[in-house]
Amino acid sequence: MSDLPGRNDPCYCGSGKKYKHCHMKVDQESTKDRLMRAAAVQFVRRDLLKYAREEKFALYFAAALPLYWHDYYTLETADEMSEEEALRFFDWYVFDYIHTNEDGREEPRIIDQYAQDRWDDLAVPQQPIVTLWRGGMAAGGYELLSYEGQLLQLRDIVTGDQYEVYTSGGRGAVEVGEIILCRVLPSTEYADKAEWSFSTTGAYIPRDEIGDVAAQLAQAKEQYLTQHPDADHQAFMRRHNIILIHHALEQAKLKGRPPVARLDPNRSDKKKQLIIRQMRRLRR
């Protein structure tokens, strides 16, 4: 609760007791647990991104970047991604990307390799976070059905499943009927708000650009399950959710908008990008 009474005020539960003799201790423990979970989430997120940048994943990164961005970003232009673009890419790269070797063998996801390599180094509160994220859903597309403040009612455009999601930033510019591109995970930091939350900042597809993207996914899923009858929906989405990204990029181009930040002459972080380019020249 955000507006708790003072120690000597009546408790909010209506018992007639002073707050300090009623729910204060329970609320203090709840706050302590929430802060501990938030710290664990923050550590794992940062450590996981650091792990994903290790040299052993250089081939992964080189292959994943143009795949996700439909060649709008490559190794040569990776540092021109905006902060939000980088966060969305790394979220997909760590949790969904499945690297295929030259011999056709699929490697474990980075999150799975992280769990195997770093498990014993993680603190007790951090281990459940990794387990939760490993079993989480692939990124997908969710229609915004309704909203109230920071609570969003969403529908998966492929399965039709519905989710109530808490997001600290609210719906942003997204209108009802439009599609949010994101990963929905069981809440950790906001478990007292809603069962689900977003893993990172999402993008969205405006209503007039949605087109046949749901049909594209349904067709791809049918073909995938024909070839892999034992696979489930999450396995399909990890291999094909880039259909959503490619569709959004193509629609932006058709509408005359820069598909990515590096093609936007009016991008908001131009000074930062100038410094990056200067540093790049110094390294040569």
mmCIF file of N, CA and C in Angstrom, residues 14-148:
data_model
loop_
_atom_site.group_PDB
_atom_site.id
_atom_site.type_symbol
_atom_site.label_atom_id
_atom_site.label_comp_id
_atom_site.label_asym_id
_atom_site.label_seq_id
_atom_site.Cartn_x
_atom_site.Cartn_y
_atom_site.Cartn_z
ATOM 1 N N GLY A 14 -9.386 -1.641 9.941
ATOM 2 C CA GLY A 14 -10.628 -1.411 10.645
ATOM 3 C C GLY A 14 -10.752 -2.135 11.966
ATOM 4 N N SER A 15 -9.649 -2.692 12.462
ATOM 5 C CA SER A 15 -9.688 -3.445 13.721
ATOM 6 C C SER A 15 -9.871 -2.546 14.933
ATOM 7 N N GLY A 16 -9.566 -1.263 14.794
ATOM 8 C CA GLY A 16 -9.620 -0.345 15.915
ATOM 9 C C GLY A 16 -8.305 -0.247 16.669
ATOM 10 N N LYS A 17 -7.349 -1.104 16.331
ATOM 11 C CA LYS A 17 -6.041 -1.076 16.974
ATOM 12 C C LYS A 17 -5.155 -0.032 16.305
ATOM 13 N N LYS A 18 -4.130 0.401 17.049
ATOM 14 C CA LYS A 18 -3.130 1.248 16.433
ATOM 15 C C LYS A 18 -2.365 0.448 15.391
ATOM 16 N N TYR A 19 -1.918 1.164 14.357
ATOM 17 C CA TYR A 19 -1.204 0.500 13.255
ATOM 18 C C TYR A 19 -0.010 -0.303 13.747
ATOM 19 N N LYS A 20 0.760 0.243 14.728
ATOM 20 C CA LYS A 20 1.955 -0.443 15.216
ATOM 21 C C LYS A 20 1.634 -1.739 15.930
ATOM 22 N N HIS A 21 0.408 -1.878 16.421
ATOM 23 C CA HIS A 21 -0.010 -3.104 17.109
ATOM 24 C C HIS A 21 -0.801 -4.032 16.194
ATOM 25 N N CYS A 22 -0.895 -3.674 14.913
ATOM 26 C CA CYS A 22 -1.730 -4.476 14.008
ATOM 27 C C CYS A 22 -0.930 -4.896 12.766
ATOM 28 N N HIS A 23 -1.056 -4.176 11.672
ATOM 29 C CA HIS A 23 -0.476 -4.621 10.406
ATOM 30 C C HIS A 23 0.907 -4.044 10.098
ATOM 31 N N MET A 24 1.472 -3.224 10.969
ATOM 32 C CA MET A 24 2.725 -2.571 10.634
ATOM 33 C C MET A 24 3.852 -3.573 10.383
ATOM 34 N N LYS A 25 3.994 -4.576 11.252
ATOM 35 C CA LYS A 25 5.071 -5.547 11.099
ATOM 36 C C LYS A 25 4.902 -6.350 9.811
ATOM 37 N N VAL A 26 3.663 -6.729 9.513
ATOM 38 C CA VAL A 26 3.396 -7.481 8.285
ATOM 39 C C VAL A 26 3.776 -6.655 7.059
ATOM 40 N N ASP A 27 3.412 -5.374 7.076
ATOM 41 C CA ASP A 27 3.721 -4.501 5.945
ATOM 42 C C ASP A 27 5.223 -4.279 5.798
ATOM 43 N N GLN A 28 5.922 -4.177 6.924
ATOM 44 C CA GLN A 28 7.370 -4.011 6.874
ATOM 45 C C GLN A 28 8.045 -5.227 6.257
ATOM 46 N N GLU A 29 7.584 -6.413 6.611
ATOM 47 C CA GLU A 29 8.139 -7.646 6.043
ATOM 48 C C GLU A 29 7.837 -7.725 4.549
ATOM 49 N N SER A 30 6.615 -7.312 4.179
ATOM 50 C CA SER A 30 6.241 -7.324 2.767
ATOM 51 C C SER A 30 7.127 -6.381 1.963
ATOM 52 N N THR A 31 7.385 -5.192 2.507
ATOM 53 C CA THR A 31 8.258 -4.228 1.835
ATOM 54 C C THR A 31 9.676 -4.771 1.705
ATOM 55 N N LYS A 32 10.155 -5.412 2.776
ATOM 56 C CA LYS A 32 11.499 -5.993 2.763
ATOM 57 C C LYS A 32 11.609 -7.061 1.682
ATOM 58 N N ASP A 33 10.582 -7.934 1.580
ATOM 59 C CA ASP A 33 10.593 -8.986 0.564
ATOM 60 C C ASP A 33 10.554 -8.396 -0.841
ATOM 61 N N ARG A 34 9.746 -7.354 -1.032
ATOM 62 C CA ARG A 34 9.642 -6.739 -2.347
ATOM 63 C C ARG A 34 10.964 -6.113 -2.762
ATOM 64 N N LEU A 35 11.621 -5.439 -1.837
ATOM 65 C CA LEU A 35 12.912 -4.825 -2.145
ATOM 66 C C LEU A 35 13.973 -5.876 -2.440
ATOM 67 N N MET A 36 13.909 -6.997 -1.732
ATOM 68 C CA MET A 36 14.874 -8.081 -1.966
ATOM 69 C C MET A 36 14.664 -8.676 -3.359
ATOM 70 N N ARG A 37 13.398 -8.869 -3.743
ATOM 71 C CA ARG A 37 13.106 -9.389 -5.080
ATOM 72 C C ARG A 37 13.570 -8.408 -6.153
ATOM 73 N N ALA A 38 13.319 -7.121 -5.916
ATOM 74 C CA ALA A 38 13.718 -6.108 -6.895
ATOM 75 C C ALA A 38 15.235 -6.089 -7.067
ATOM 76 N N ALA A 39 15.968 -6.210 -5.967
ATOM 77 C CA ALA A 39 17.433 -6.224 -6.039
ATOM 78 C C ALA A 39 17.921 -7.465 -6.781
ATOM 79 N N ALA A 40 17.258 -8.611 -6.531
ATOM 80 C CA ALA A 40 17.640 -9.853 -7.212
ATOM 81 C C ALA A 40 17.397 -9.749 -8.712
ATOM 82 N N VAL A 41 16.256 -9.184 -9.088
ATOM 83 C CA VAL A 41 15.926 -9.006 -10.500
ATOM 84 C C VAL A 41 16.947 -8.090 -11.167
ATOM 85 N N GLN A 42 17.266 -6.997 -10.521
ATOM 86 C CA GLN A 42 18.223 -6.039 -11.084
ATOM 87 C C GLN A 42 19.596 -6.677 -11.280
ATOM 88 N N PHE A 43 20.056 -7.448 -10.296
ATOM 89 C CA PHE A 43 21.367 -8.086 -10.421
ATOM 90 C C PHE A 43 21.376 -9.083 -11.565
ATOM 91 N N VAL A 44 20.374 -9.965 -11.600
ATOM 92 C CA VAL A 44 20.354 -11.016 -12.627
ATOM 93 C C VAL A 44 20.263 -10.395 -14.015
ATOM 94 N N ARG A 45 19.439 -9.358 -14.164
ATOM 95 C CA ARG A 45 19.302 -8.720 -15.472
ATOM 96 C C ARG A 45 20.654 -8.168 -15.946
ATOM 97 N N ARG A 46 21.360 -7.461 -15.072
ATOM 98 C CA ARG A 46 22.641 -6.882 -15.453
ATOM 99 C C ARG A 46 23.697 -7.956 -15.693
ATOM 100 N N ASP A 47 23.720 -8.966 -14.837
ATOM 101 C CA ASP A 47 24.719 -10.021 -14.970
ATOM 102 C C ASP A 47 24.474 -10.848 -16.224
ATOM 103 N N LEU A 48 23.212 -11.045 -16.549
ATOM 104 C CA LEU A 48 22.855 -11.806 -17.741
ATOM 105 C C LEU A 48 23.256 -11.076 -19.012
ATOM 106 N N LEU A 49 23.049 -9.769 -19.054
ATOM 107 C CA LEU A 49 23.448 -8.993 -20.220
ATOM 108 C C LEU A 49 24.967 -8.965 -20.367
ATOM 109 N N LYS A 50 25.666 -8.878 -19.241
ATOM 110 C CA LYS A 50 27.127 -8.930 -19.268
ATOM 111 C C LYS A 50 27.603 -10.282 -19.790
ATOM 112 N N TYR A 51 26.963 -11.334 -19.342
ATOM 113 C CA TYR A 51 27.303 -12.691 -19.778
ATOM 114 C C TYR A 51 27.068 -12.840 -21.286
ATOM 115 N N ALA A 52 25.965 -12.280 -21.768
ATOM 116 C CA ALA A 52 25.615 -12.410 -23.189
ATOM 117 C C ALA A 52 26.605 -11.704 -24.091
ATOM 118 N N ARG A 53 27.393 -10.776 -23.526
ATOM 119 C CA ARG A 53 28.382 -10.041 -24.325
ATOM 120 C C ARG A 53 29.752 -10.704 -24.316
ATOM 121 N N GLU A 54 29.878 -11.846 -23.664
ATOM 122 C CA GLU A 54 31.173 -12.520 -23.619
ATOM 123 C C GLU A 54 31.609 -12.954 -25.019
ATOM 124 N N GLU A 55 32.924 -13.055 -25.197
ATOM 125 C CA GLU A 55 33.497 -13.339 -26.503
ATOM 126 C C GLU A 55 32.996 -14.656 -27.089
ATOM 127 N N LYS A 56 32.668 -15.624 -26.227
ATOM 128 C CA LYS A 56 32.248 -16.938 -26.741
ATOM 129 C C LYS A 56 30.927 -16.862 -27.502
ATOM 130 N N PHE A 57 30.192 -15.751 -27.329
ATOM 131 C CA PHE A 57 28.919 -15.593 -28.033
ATOM 132 C C PHE A 57 29.042 -14.654 -29.226
ATOM 133 N N ALA A 58 30.257 -14.378 -29.677
ATOM 134 C CA ALA A 58 30.460 -13.433 -30.782
ATOM 135 C C ALA A 58 29.731 -13.879 -32.046
ATOM 136 N N LEU A 59 29.798 -15.170 -32.357
ATOM 137 C CA LEU A 59 29.112 -15.673 -33.548
ATOM 138 C C LEU A 59 27.602 -15.587 -33.394
ATOM 139 N N TYR A 60 27.111 -15.843 -32.194
ATOM 140 C CA TYR A 60 25.683 -15.710 -31.919
ATOM 141 C C TYR A 60 25.225 -14.288 -32.241
ATOM 142 N N PHE A 61 25.952 -13.320 -31.678
ATOM 143 C CA PHE A 61 25.571 -11.921 -31.818
ATOM 144 C C PHE A 61 25.602 -11.493 -33.274
ATOM 145 N N ALA A 62 26.644 -11.902 -33.977
ATOM 146 C CA ALA A 62 26.792 -11.515 -35.381
ATOM 147 C C ALA A 62 25.652 -12.049 -36.236
ATOM 148 N N ALA A 63 25.150 -13.229 -35.903
ATOM 149 C CA ALA A 63 24.045 -13.820 -36.659
ATOM 150 C C ALA A 63 22.693 -13.284 -36.213
ATOM 151 N N ALA A 64 22.544 -13.044 -34.914
ATOM 152 C CA ALA A 64 21.241 -12.652 -34.366
ATOM 153 C C ALA A 64 20.858 -11.218 -34.721
ATOM 154 N N LEU A 65 21.830 -10.325 -34.749
ATOM 155 C CA LEU A 65 21.532 -8.902 -34.934
ATOM 156 C C LEU A 65 20.823 -8.610 -36.260
ATOM 157 N N PRO A 66 21.381 -9.005 -37.407
ATOM 158 C CA PRO A 66 20.670 -8.734 -38.670
ATOM 159 C C PRO A 66 19.399 -9.573 -38.814
ATOM 160 N N LEU A 67 19.358 -10.743 -38.178
ATOM 161 C CA LEU A 67 18.156 -11.574 -38.230
ATOM 162 C C LEU A 67 16.989 -10.853 -37.577
ATOM 163 N N TYR A 68 17.205 -10.348 -36.383
ATOM 164 C CA TYR A 68 16.144 -9.663 -35.644
ATOM 165 C C TYR A 68 15.732 -8.373 -36.344
ATOM 166 N N TRP A 69 16.732 -7.587 -36.769
ATOM 167 C CA TRP A 69 16.457 -6.259 -37.319
ATOM 168 C C TRP A 69 16.260 -6.262 -38.826
ATOM 169 N N HIS A 70 16.175 -7.422 -39.418
ATOM 170 C CA HIS A 70 15.915 -7.528 -40.863
ATOM 171 C C HIS A 70 16.953 -6.740 -41.657
ATOM 172 N N ASP A 71 18.206 -6.831 -41.196
ATOM 173 C CA ASP A 71 19.376 -6.192 -41.812
ATOM 174 C C ASP A 71 19.425 -4.667 -41.642
ATOM 175 N N TYR A 72 18.540 -4.091 -40.860
ATOM 176 C CA TYR A 72 18.634 -2.649 -40.590
ATOM 177 C C TYR A 72 19.791 -2.336 -39.633
ATOM 178 N N TYR A 73 20.185 -3.352 -38.843
ATOM 179 C CA TYR A 73 21.384 -3.244 -38.012
ATOM 180 C C TYR A 73 22.262 -4.464 -38.268
ATOM 181 N N THR A 74 23.569 -4.222 -38.323
ATOM 182 C CA THR A 74 24.563 -5.294 -38.456
ATOM 183 C C THR A 74 25.655 -5.015 -37.430
ATOM 184 N N LEU A 75 26.688 -5.838 -37.434
ATOM 185 C CA LEU A 75 27.800 -5.600 -36.518
ATOM 186 C C LEU A 75 28.386 -4.206 -36.691
ATOM 187 N N GLU A 76 28.429 -3.742 -37.924
ATOM 188 C CA GLU A 76 29.038 -2.439 -38.204
ATOM 189 C C GLU A 76 28.195 -1.274 -37.671
ATOM 190 N N THR A 77 26.908 -1.483 -37.521
ATOM 191 C CA THR A 77 26.029 -0.381 -37.091
ATOM 192 C C THR A 77 25.350 -0.668 -35.753
ATOM 193 N N ALA A 78 25.767 -1.707 -35.069
ATOM 194 C CA ALA A 78 25.095 -2.111 -33.816
ATOM 195 C C ALA A 78 25.088 -1.003 -32.772
ATOM 196 N N ASP A 79 26.188 -0.235 -32.695
ATOM 197 C CA ASP A 79 26.249 0.797 -31.658
ATOM 198 C C ASP A 79 25.419 2.027 -32.008
ATOM 199 N N GLU A 80 24.696 1.985 -33.136
ATOM 200 C CA GLU A 80 23.779 3.061 -33.483
ATOM 201 C C GLU A 80 22.353 2.771 -33.017
ATOM 202 N N MET A 81 22.134 1.609 -32.402
ATOM 203 C CA MET A 81 20.815 1.333 -31.841
ATOM 204 C C MET A 81 20.503 2.335 -30.735
ATOM 205 N N SER A 82 19.260 2.730 -30.637
ATOM 206 C CA SER A 82 18.847 3.540 -29.499
ATOM 207 C C SER A 82 18.836 2.655 -28.258
ATOM 208 N N GLU A 83 18.737 3.279 -27.101
ATOM 209 C CA GLU A 83 18.718 2.496 -25.856
ATOM 210 C C GLU A 83 17.535 1.537 -25.828
ATOM 211 N N GLU A 84 16.359 2.000 -26.241
ATOM 212 C CA GLU A 84 15.178 1.134 -26.232
ATOM 213 C C GLU A 84 15.327 -0.001 -27.236
ATOM 214 N N GLU A 85 15.888 0.292 -28.415
ATOM 215 C CA GLU A 85 16.110 -0.762 -29.406
ATOM 216 C C GLU A 85 17.074 -1.809 -28.869
ATOM 217 N N ALA A 86 18.142 -1.355 -28.219
ATOM 218 C CA ALA A 86 19.122 -2.286 -27.662
ATOM 219 C C ALA A 86 18.497 -3.170 -26.589
ATOM 220 N N LEU A 87 17.670 -2.594 -25.739
ATOM 221 C CA LEU A 87 17.021 -3.375 -24.682
ATOM 222 C C LEU A 87 16.087 -4.429 -25.271
ATOM 223 N N ARG A 88 15.316 -4.043 -26.292
ATOM 224 C CA ARG A 88 14.397 -5.007 -26.919
ATOM 225 C C ARG A 88 15.170 -6.117 -27.621
ATOM 226 N N PHE A 89 16.237 -5.729 -28.318
ATOM 227 C CA PHE A 89 17.027 -6.753 -29.006
ATOM 228 C C PHE A 89 17.649 -7.722 -28.018
ATOM 229 N N PHE A 90 18.286 -7.221 -26.969
ATOM 230 C CA PHE A 90 18.956 -8.110 -26.019
ATOM 231 C C PHE A 90 17.959 -8.996 -25.278
ATOM 232 N N ASP A 91 16.765 -8.492 -25.043
ATOM 233 C CA ASP A 91 15.740 -9.326 -24.420
ATOM 234 C C ASP A 91 15.438 -10.537 -25.300
ATOM 235 N N TRP A 92 15.233 -10.295 -26.589
ATOM 236 C CA TRP A 92 14.983 -11.401 -27.529
ATOM 237 C C TRP A 92 16.219 -12.286 -27.671
ATOM 238 N N TYR A 93 17.371 -11.683 -27.783
ATOM 239 C CA TYR A 93 18.633 -12.396 -27.987
ATOM 240 C C TYR A 93 18.928 -13.356 -26.837
ATOM 241 N N VAL A 94 18.695 -12.919 -25.615
ATOM 242 C CA VAL A 94 18.999 -13.732 -24.432
ATOM 243 C C VAL A 94 17.965 -14.809 -24.195
ATOM 244 N N PHE A 95 16.687 -14.488 -24.391
ATOM 245 C CA PHE A 95 15.619 -15.407 -23.998
ATOM 246 C C PHE A 95 15.060 -16.255 -25.134
ATOM 247 N N ASP A 96 15.146 -15.769 -26.375
ATOM 248 C CA ASP A 96 14.484 -16.476 -27.476
ATOM 249 C C ASP A 96 15.427 -17.007 -28.546
ATOM 250 N N TYR A 97 16.493 -16.289 -28.822
ATOM 251 C CA TYR A 97 17.341 -16.655 -29.946
ATOM 252 C C TYR A 97 17.962 -18.029 -29.743
ATOM 253 N N ILE A 98 17.837 -18.866 -30.773
ATOM 254 C CA ILE A 98 18.422 -20.211 -30.761
ATOM 255 C C ILE A 98 19.419 -20.283 -31.908
ATOM 256 N N HIS A 99 20.691 -20.333 -31.570
ATOM 257 C CA HIS A 99 21.748 -20.301 -32.574
ATOM 258 C C HIS A 99 21.912 -21.682 -33.203
ATOM 259 N N THR A 100 21.998 -21.698 -34.526
ATOM 260 C CA THR A 100 22.200 -22.944 -35.274
ATOM 261 C C THR A 100 23.621 -22.970 -35.805
ATOM 262 N N ASN A 101 24.369 -24.013 -35.462
ATOM 263 C CA ASN A 101 25.752 -24.145 -35.931
ATOM 264 C C ASN A 101 25.801 -24.502 -37.411
ATOM 265 N N GLU A 102 27.005 -24.508 -37.954
ATOM 266 C CA GLU A 102 27.173 -24.830 -39.365
ATOM 267 C C GLU A 102 26.711 -26.243 -39.688
ATOM 268 N N ASP A 103 26.770 -27.129 -38.699
ATOM 269 C CA ASP A 103 26.319 -28.508 -38.935
ATOM 270 C C ASP A 103 24.815 -28.682 -38.712
ATOM 271 N N GLY A 104 24.104 -27.560 -38.483
ATOM 272 C CA GLY A 104 22.654 -27.615 -38.323
ATOM 273 C C GLY A 104 22.187 -27.905 -36.910
ATOM 274 N N ARG A 105 23.115 -28.027 -35.971
ATOM 275 C CA ARG A 105 22.741 -28.341 -34.587
ATOM 276 C C ARG A 105 22.387 -27.061 -33.835
ATOM 277 N N GLU A 106 21.265 -27.113 -33.108
ATOM 278 C CA GLU A 106 20.821 -25.958 -32.342
ATOM 279 C C GLU A 106 21.514 -25.914 -30.985
ATOM 280 N N GLU A 107 22.008 -24.741 -30.627
ATOM 281 C CA GLU A 107 22.644 -24.538 -29.333
ATOM 282 C C GLU A 107 21.594 -24.095 -28.300
ATOM 283 N N PRO A 108 21.822 -24.355 -27.022
ATOM 284 C CA PRO A 108 20.896 -23.873 -25.988
ATOM 285 C C PRO A 108 20.813 -22.348 -25.994
ATOM 286 N N ARG A 109 19.679 -21.823 -25.568
ATOM 287 C CA ARG A 109 19.534 -20.371 -25.450
ATOM 288 C C ARG A 109 20.558 -19.817 -24.461
ATOM 289 N N ILE A 110 20.845 -18.541 -24.569
ATOM 290 C CA ILE A 110 21.822 -17.919 -23.676
ATOM 291 C C ILE A 110 21.351 -17.994 -22.231
ATOM 292 N N ILE A 111 20.077 -17.807 -21.968
ATOM 293 C CA ILE A 111 19.564 -17.895 -20.595
ATOM 294 C C ILE A 111 19.802 -19.288 -20.016
ATOM 295 N N ASP A 112 19.707 -20.322 -20.848
ATOM 296 C CA ASP A 112 19.946 -21.687 -20.376
ATOM 297 C C ASP A 112 21.422 -21.923 -20.083
ATOM 298 N N GLN A 113 22.282 -21.377 -20.941
ATOM 299 C CA GLN A 113 23.720 -21.525 -20.707
ATOM 300 C C GLN A 113 24.147 -20.731 -19.477
ATOM 301 N N TYR A 114 23.532 -19.574 -19.283
ATOM 302 C CA TYR A 114 23.819 -18.761 -18.102
ATOM 303 C C TYR A 114 23.477 -19.533 -16.836
ATOM 304 N N ALA A 115 22.319 -20.170 -16.824
ATOM 305 C CA ALA A 115 21.906 -20.934 -15.649
ATOM 306 C C ALA A 115 22.888 -22.066 -15.354
ATOM 307 N N GLN A 116 23.360 -22.712 -16.379
ATOM 308 C CA GLN A 116 24.298 -23.809 -16.193
ATOM 309 C C GLN A 116 25.660 -23.312 -15.701
ATOM 310 N N ASP A 117 26.121 -22.207 -16.258
ATOM 311 C CA ASP A 117 27.471 -21.721 -15.937
ATOM 312 C C ASP A 117 27.541 -20.927 -14.630
ATOM 313 N N ARG A 118 26.467 -20.208 -14.298
ATOM 314 C CA ARG A 118 26.532 -19.270 -13.181
ATOM 315 C C ARG A 118 25.710 -19.672 -11.954
ATOM 316 N N TRP A 119 25.009 -20.785 -12.012
ATOM 317 C CA TRP A 119 24.066 -21.126 -10.947
ATOM 318 C C TRP A 119 24.694 -21.085 -9.557
ATOM 319 N N ASP A 120 25.844 -21.708 -9.421
ATOM 320 C CA ASP A 120 26.476 -21.793 -8.099
ATOM 321 C C ASP A 120 26.977 -20.442 -7.597
ATOM 322 N N ASP A 121 27.102 -19.476 -8.478
ATOM 323 C CA ASP A 121 27.565 -18.146 -8.080
ATOM 324 C C ASP A 121 26.410 -17.228 -7.685
ATOM 325 N N LEU A 122 25.185 -17.657 -7.964
ATOM 326 C CA LEU A 122 24.023 -16.819 -7.677
ATOM 327 C C LEU A 122 23.608 -16.947 -6.218
ATOM 328 N N ALA A 123 23.148 -15.841 -5.643
ATOM 329 C CA ALA A 123 22.627 -15.868 -4.279
ATOM 330 C C ALA A 123 21.265 -16.560 -4.264
ATOM 331 N N VAL A 124 20.861 -17.001 -3.095
ATOM 332 C CA VAL A 124 19.596 -17.735 -2.962
ATOM 333 C C VAL A 124 18.411 -16.953 -3.535
ATOM 334 N N PRO A 125 18.260 -15.648 -3.294
ATOM 335 C CA PRO A 125 17.118 -14.921 -3.869
ATOM 336 C C PRO A 125 17.188 -14.767 -5.389
ATOM 337 N N GLN A 126 18.399 -14.916 -5.955
ATOM 338 C CA GLN A 126 18.568 -14.719 -7.391
ATOM 339 C C GLN A 126 18.236 -15.972 -8.195
ATOM 340 N N GLN A 127 18.434 -17.140 -7.614
ATOM 341 C CA GLN A 127 18.211 -18.384 -8.346
ATOM 342 C C GLN A 127 16.765 -18.569 -8.819
ATOM 343 N N PRO A 128 15.749 -18.270 -7.982
ATOM 344 C CA PRO A 128 14.371 -18.411 -8.470
ATOM 345 C C PRO A 128 14.043 -17.487 -9.638
ATOM 346 N N ILE A 129 14.711 -16.332 -9.702
ATOM 347 C CA ILE A 129 14.487 -15.414 -10.816
ATOM 348 C C ILE A 129 14.930 -16.066 -12.122
ATOM 349 N N VAL A 130 16.110 -16.683 -12.102
ATOM 350 C CA VAL A 130 16.627 -17.350 -13.300
ATOM 351 C C VAL A 130 15.710 -18.507 -13.703
ATOM 352 N N THR A 131 15.270 -19.290 -12.729
ATOM 353 C CA THR A 131 14.362 -20.402 -13.020
ATOM 354 C C THR A 131 13.067 -19.902 -13.644
ATOM 355 N N LEU A 132 12.533 -18.826 -13.087
ATOM 356 C CA LEU A 132 11.287 -18.245 -13.598
ATOM 357 C C LEU A 132 11.459 -17.762 -15.029
ATOM 358 N N TRP A 133 12.552 -17.083 -15.301
ATOM 359 C CA TRP A 133 12.786 -16.543 -16.637
ATOM 360 C C TRP A 133 13.061 -17.635 -17.658
ATOM 361 N N ARG A 134 13.734 -18.695 -17.254
ATOM 362 C CA ARG A 134 13.994 -19.796 -18.186
ATOM 363 C C ARG A 134 12.690 -20.437 -18.661
ATOM 364 N N GLY A 135 11.729 -20.515 -17.765
ATOM 365 C CA GLY A 135 10.453 -21.139 -18.106
ATOM 366 C C GLY A 135 9.426 -20.174 -18.645
ATOM 367 N N GLY A 136 9.816 -18.912 -18.822
ATOM 368 C CA GLY A 136 8.874 -17.893 -19.269
ATOM 369 C C GLY A 136 8.498 -18.018 -20.733
ATOM 370 N N MET A 137 7.492 -17.259 -21.096
ATOM 371 C CA MET A 137 6.984 -17.294 -22.464
ATOM 372 C C MET A 137 7.915 -16.561 -23.424
ATOM 373 N N ALA A 138 7.858 -16.949 -24.681
ATOM 374 C CA ALA A 138 8.578 -16.222 -25.728
ATOM 375 C C ALA A 138 7.909 -14.872 -25.943
ATOM 376 N N ALA A 139 8.642 -13.933 -26.509
ATOM 377 C CA ALA A 139 8.059 -12.644 -26.853
ATOM 378 C C ALA A 139 6.963 -12.852 -27.888
ATOM 379 N N GLY A 140 5.941 -12.015 -27.824
ATOM 380 C CA GLY A 140 4.818 -12.170 -28.740
ATOM 381 C C GLY A 140 4.127 -10.855 -29.021
ATOM 382 N N GLY A 141 2.947 -10.962 -29.625
ATOM 383 C CA GLY A 141 2.136 -9.793 -29.932
ATOM 384 C C GLY A 141 0.844 -9.852 -29.144
ATOM 385 N N TYR A 142 0.491 -8.758 -28.486
ATOM 386 C CA TYR A 142 -0.674 -8.723 -27.604
ATOM 387 C C TYR A 142 -1.556 -7.517 -27.925
ATOM 388 N N GLU A 143 -2.797 -7.799 -28.247
ATOM 389 C CA GLU A 143 -3.754 -6.722 -28.488
ATOM 390 C C GLU A 143 -4.167 -6.098 -27.164
ATOM 391 N N LEU A 144 -4.151 -4.778 -27.119
ATOM 392 C CA LEU A 144 -4.625 -4.069 -25.931
ATOM 393 C C LEU A 144 -6.146 -4.038 -25.956
ATOM 394 N N LEU A 145 -6.767 -4.737 -25.000
ATOM 395 C CA LEU A 145 -8.224 -4.810 -24.934
ATOM 396 C C LEU A 145 -8.810 -3.650 -24.132
ATOM 397 N N SER A 146 -8.173 -3.325 -23.025
ATOM 398 C CA SER A 146 -8.623 -2.232 -22.173
ATOM 399 C C SER A 146 -7.513 -1.906 -21.189
ATOM 400 N N TYR A 147 -7.699 -0.842 -20.435
ATOM 401 C CA TYR A 147 -6.682 -0.453 -19.453
ATOM 402 C C TYR A 147 -7.324 0.394 -18.367
ATOM 403 N N GLU A 148 -6.682 0.370 -17.226
ATOM 404 C CA GLU A 148 -7.065 1.242 -16.122
ATOM 405 C C GLU A 148 -5.786 1.597 -15.371
#
